[in-house]
PDB file of C-alpha atoms in Angstrom:
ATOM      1  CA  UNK A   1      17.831  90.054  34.674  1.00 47.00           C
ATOM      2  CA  UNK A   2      21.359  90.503  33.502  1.00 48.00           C
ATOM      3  CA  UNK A   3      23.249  93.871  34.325  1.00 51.00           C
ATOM      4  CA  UNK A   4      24.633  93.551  31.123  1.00 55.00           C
ATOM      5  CA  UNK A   5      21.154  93.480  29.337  1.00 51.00           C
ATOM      6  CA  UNK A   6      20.619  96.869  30.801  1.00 57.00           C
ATOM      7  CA  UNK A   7      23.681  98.297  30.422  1.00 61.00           C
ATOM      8  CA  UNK A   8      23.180  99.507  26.716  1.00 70.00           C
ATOM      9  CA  UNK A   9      19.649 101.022  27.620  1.00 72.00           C
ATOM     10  CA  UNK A  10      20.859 102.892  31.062  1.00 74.00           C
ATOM     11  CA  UNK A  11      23.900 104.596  28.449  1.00 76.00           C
ATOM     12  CA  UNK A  12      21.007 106.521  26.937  1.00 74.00           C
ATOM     13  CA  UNK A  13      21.242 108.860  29.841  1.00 72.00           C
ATOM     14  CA  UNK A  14      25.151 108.702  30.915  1.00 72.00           C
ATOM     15  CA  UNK A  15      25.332 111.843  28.982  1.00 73.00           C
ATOM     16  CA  UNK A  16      22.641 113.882  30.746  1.00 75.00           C
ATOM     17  CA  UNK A  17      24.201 115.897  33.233  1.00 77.00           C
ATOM     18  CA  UNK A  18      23.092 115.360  37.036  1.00 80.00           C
ATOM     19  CA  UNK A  19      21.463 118.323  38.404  1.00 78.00           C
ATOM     20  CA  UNK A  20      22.807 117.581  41.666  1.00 80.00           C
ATOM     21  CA  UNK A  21      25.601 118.338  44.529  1.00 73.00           C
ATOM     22  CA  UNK A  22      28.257 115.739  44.458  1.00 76.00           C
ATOM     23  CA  UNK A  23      26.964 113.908  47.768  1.00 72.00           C
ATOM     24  CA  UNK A  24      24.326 112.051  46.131  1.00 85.00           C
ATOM     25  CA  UNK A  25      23.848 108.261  47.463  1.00 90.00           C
ATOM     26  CA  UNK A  26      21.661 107.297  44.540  1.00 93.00           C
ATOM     27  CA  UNK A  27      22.810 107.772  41.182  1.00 89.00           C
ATOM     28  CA  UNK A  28      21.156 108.680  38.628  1.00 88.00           C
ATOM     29  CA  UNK A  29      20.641 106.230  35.989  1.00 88.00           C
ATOM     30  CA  UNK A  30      19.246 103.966  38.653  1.00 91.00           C
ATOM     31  CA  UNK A  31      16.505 106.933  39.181  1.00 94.00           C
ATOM     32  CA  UNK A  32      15.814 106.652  35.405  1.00 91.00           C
ATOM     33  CA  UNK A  33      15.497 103.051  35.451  1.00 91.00           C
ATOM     34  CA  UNK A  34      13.064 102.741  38.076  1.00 96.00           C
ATOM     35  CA  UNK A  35      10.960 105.511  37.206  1.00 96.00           C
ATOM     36  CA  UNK A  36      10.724 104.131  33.464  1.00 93.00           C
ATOM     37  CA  UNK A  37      10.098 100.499  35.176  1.00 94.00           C
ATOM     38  CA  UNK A  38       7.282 101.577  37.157  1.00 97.00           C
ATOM     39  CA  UNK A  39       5.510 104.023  34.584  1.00 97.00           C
ATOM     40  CA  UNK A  40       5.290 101.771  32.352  1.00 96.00           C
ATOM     41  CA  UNK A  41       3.736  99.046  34.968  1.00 97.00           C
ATOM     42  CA  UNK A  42       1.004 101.874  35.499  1.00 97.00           C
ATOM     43  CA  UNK A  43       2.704 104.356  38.115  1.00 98.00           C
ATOM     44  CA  UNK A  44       1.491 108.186  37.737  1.00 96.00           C
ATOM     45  CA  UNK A  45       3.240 109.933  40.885  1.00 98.00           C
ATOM     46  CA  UNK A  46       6.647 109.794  42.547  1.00 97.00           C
ATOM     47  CA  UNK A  47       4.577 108.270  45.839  1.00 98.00           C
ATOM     48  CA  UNK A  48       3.301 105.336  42.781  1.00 98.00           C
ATOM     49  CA  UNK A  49       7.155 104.844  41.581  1.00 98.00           C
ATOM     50  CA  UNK A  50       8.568 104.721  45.209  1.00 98.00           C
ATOM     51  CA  UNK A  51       6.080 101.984  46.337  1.00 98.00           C
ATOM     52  CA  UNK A  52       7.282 100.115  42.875  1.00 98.00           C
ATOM     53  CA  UNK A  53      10.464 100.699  43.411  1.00 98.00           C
ATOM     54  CA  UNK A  54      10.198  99.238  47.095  1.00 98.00           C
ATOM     55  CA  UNK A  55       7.742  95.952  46.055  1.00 98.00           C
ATOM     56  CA  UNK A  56      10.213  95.043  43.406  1.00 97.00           C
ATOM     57  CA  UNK A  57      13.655  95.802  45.279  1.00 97.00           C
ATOM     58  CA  UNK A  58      15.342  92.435  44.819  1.00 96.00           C
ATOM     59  CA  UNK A  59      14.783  92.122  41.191  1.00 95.00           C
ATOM     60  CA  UNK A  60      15.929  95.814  40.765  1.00 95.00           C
ATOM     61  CA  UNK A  61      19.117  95.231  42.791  1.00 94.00           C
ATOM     62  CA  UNK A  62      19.797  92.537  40.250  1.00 91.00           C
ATOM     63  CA  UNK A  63      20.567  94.975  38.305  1.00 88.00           C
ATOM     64  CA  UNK A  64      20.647  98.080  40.114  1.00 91.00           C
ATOM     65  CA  UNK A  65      22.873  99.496  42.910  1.00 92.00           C
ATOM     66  CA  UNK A  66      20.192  99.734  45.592  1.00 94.00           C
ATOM     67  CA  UNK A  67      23.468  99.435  48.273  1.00 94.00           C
ATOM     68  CA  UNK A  68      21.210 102.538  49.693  1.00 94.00           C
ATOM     69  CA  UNK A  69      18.335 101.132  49.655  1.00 95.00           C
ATOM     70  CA  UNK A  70      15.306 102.506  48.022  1.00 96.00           C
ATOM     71  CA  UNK A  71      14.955 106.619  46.894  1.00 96.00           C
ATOM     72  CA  UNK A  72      12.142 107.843  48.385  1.00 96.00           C
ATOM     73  CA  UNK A  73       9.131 109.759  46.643  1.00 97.00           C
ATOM     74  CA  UNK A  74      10.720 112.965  47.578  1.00 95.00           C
ATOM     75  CA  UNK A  75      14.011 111.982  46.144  1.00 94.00           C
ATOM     76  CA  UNK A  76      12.320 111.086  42.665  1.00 95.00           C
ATOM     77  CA  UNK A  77      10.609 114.529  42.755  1.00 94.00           C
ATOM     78  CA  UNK A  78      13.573 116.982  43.915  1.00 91.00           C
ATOM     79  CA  UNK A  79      15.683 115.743  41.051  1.00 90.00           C
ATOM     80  CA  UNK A  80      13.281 114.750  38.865  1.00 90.00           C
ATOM     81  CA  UNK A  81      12.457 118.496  38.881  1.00 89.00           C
ATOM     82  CA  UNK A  82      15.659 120.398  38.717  1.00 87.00           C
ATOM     83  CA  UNK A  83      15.865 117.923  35.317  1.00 83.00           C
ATOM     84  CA  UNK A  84      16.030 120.467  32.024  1.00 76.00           C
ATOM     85  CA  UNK A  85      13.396 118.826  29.960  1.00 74.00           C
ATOM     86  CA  UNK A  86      14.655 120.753  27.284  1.00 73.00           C
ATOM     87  CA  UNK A  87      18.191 119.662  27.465  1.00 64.00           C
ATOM     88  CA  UNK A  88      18.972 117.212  24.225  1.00 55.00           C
ATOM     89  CA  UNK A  89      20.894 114.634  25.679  1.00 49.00           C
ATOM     90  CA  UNK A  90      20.731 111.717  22.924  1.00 46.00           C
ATOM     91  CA  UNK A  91      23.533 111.665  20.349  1.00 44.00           C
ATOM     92  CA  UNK A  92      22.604 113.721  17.223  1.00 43.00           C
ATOM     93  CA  UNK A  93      19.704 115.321  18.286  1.00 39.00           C
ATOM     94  CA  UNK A  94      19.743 119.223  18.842  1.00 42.00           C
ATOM     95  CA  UNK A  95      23.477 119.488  18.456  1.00 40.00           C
TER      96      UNK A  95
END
């Protein structure tokens, strides 16, 4: 896949703010991306998106930075849940 193909779908979130400190390896888009990719390929728990994210690493680093290698399940669930579901981060919608 073509990291430009993505690139207009992963700028849906570049305006959500990231819940974490500044030392982050993984960033955050790339947690979006794979947890989107492997819901919708049947995944239902951060241990379910992790083993996705590891059985489909090469074509994700196509268009991923995975220079870190894989998040983990716990790394999907600690920022997954200090994410404000209420927060309206798409352009014109609760502004």
């Amino acid at each position: 896949m073509d990291a430009q193909a993505t690139g207009g779908f992963l700028r849906c979130f570049d305006e959500l703010p990231d819940p974490r400190a500044a030392n982050h390896v993984h960033r955050l888009t790339d947690l979006f991306a794979i947890a989107i990719c492997a819901v919708i390929c049947g995944a239902d728990s951060w241990v379910d998106v992790a083993m996705f994210a590891q059985s489909k690493r090469t074509w994700l680093g196509t268009f991923l930075d995975l220079s870190h290698g894989v998040p983990s399940h716990d790394t999907f669930g600690r920022v997954f849940a200090r994410i404000d579901p209420l927060r309206r981060f798409v352009v014109g919608i609760g502004q």
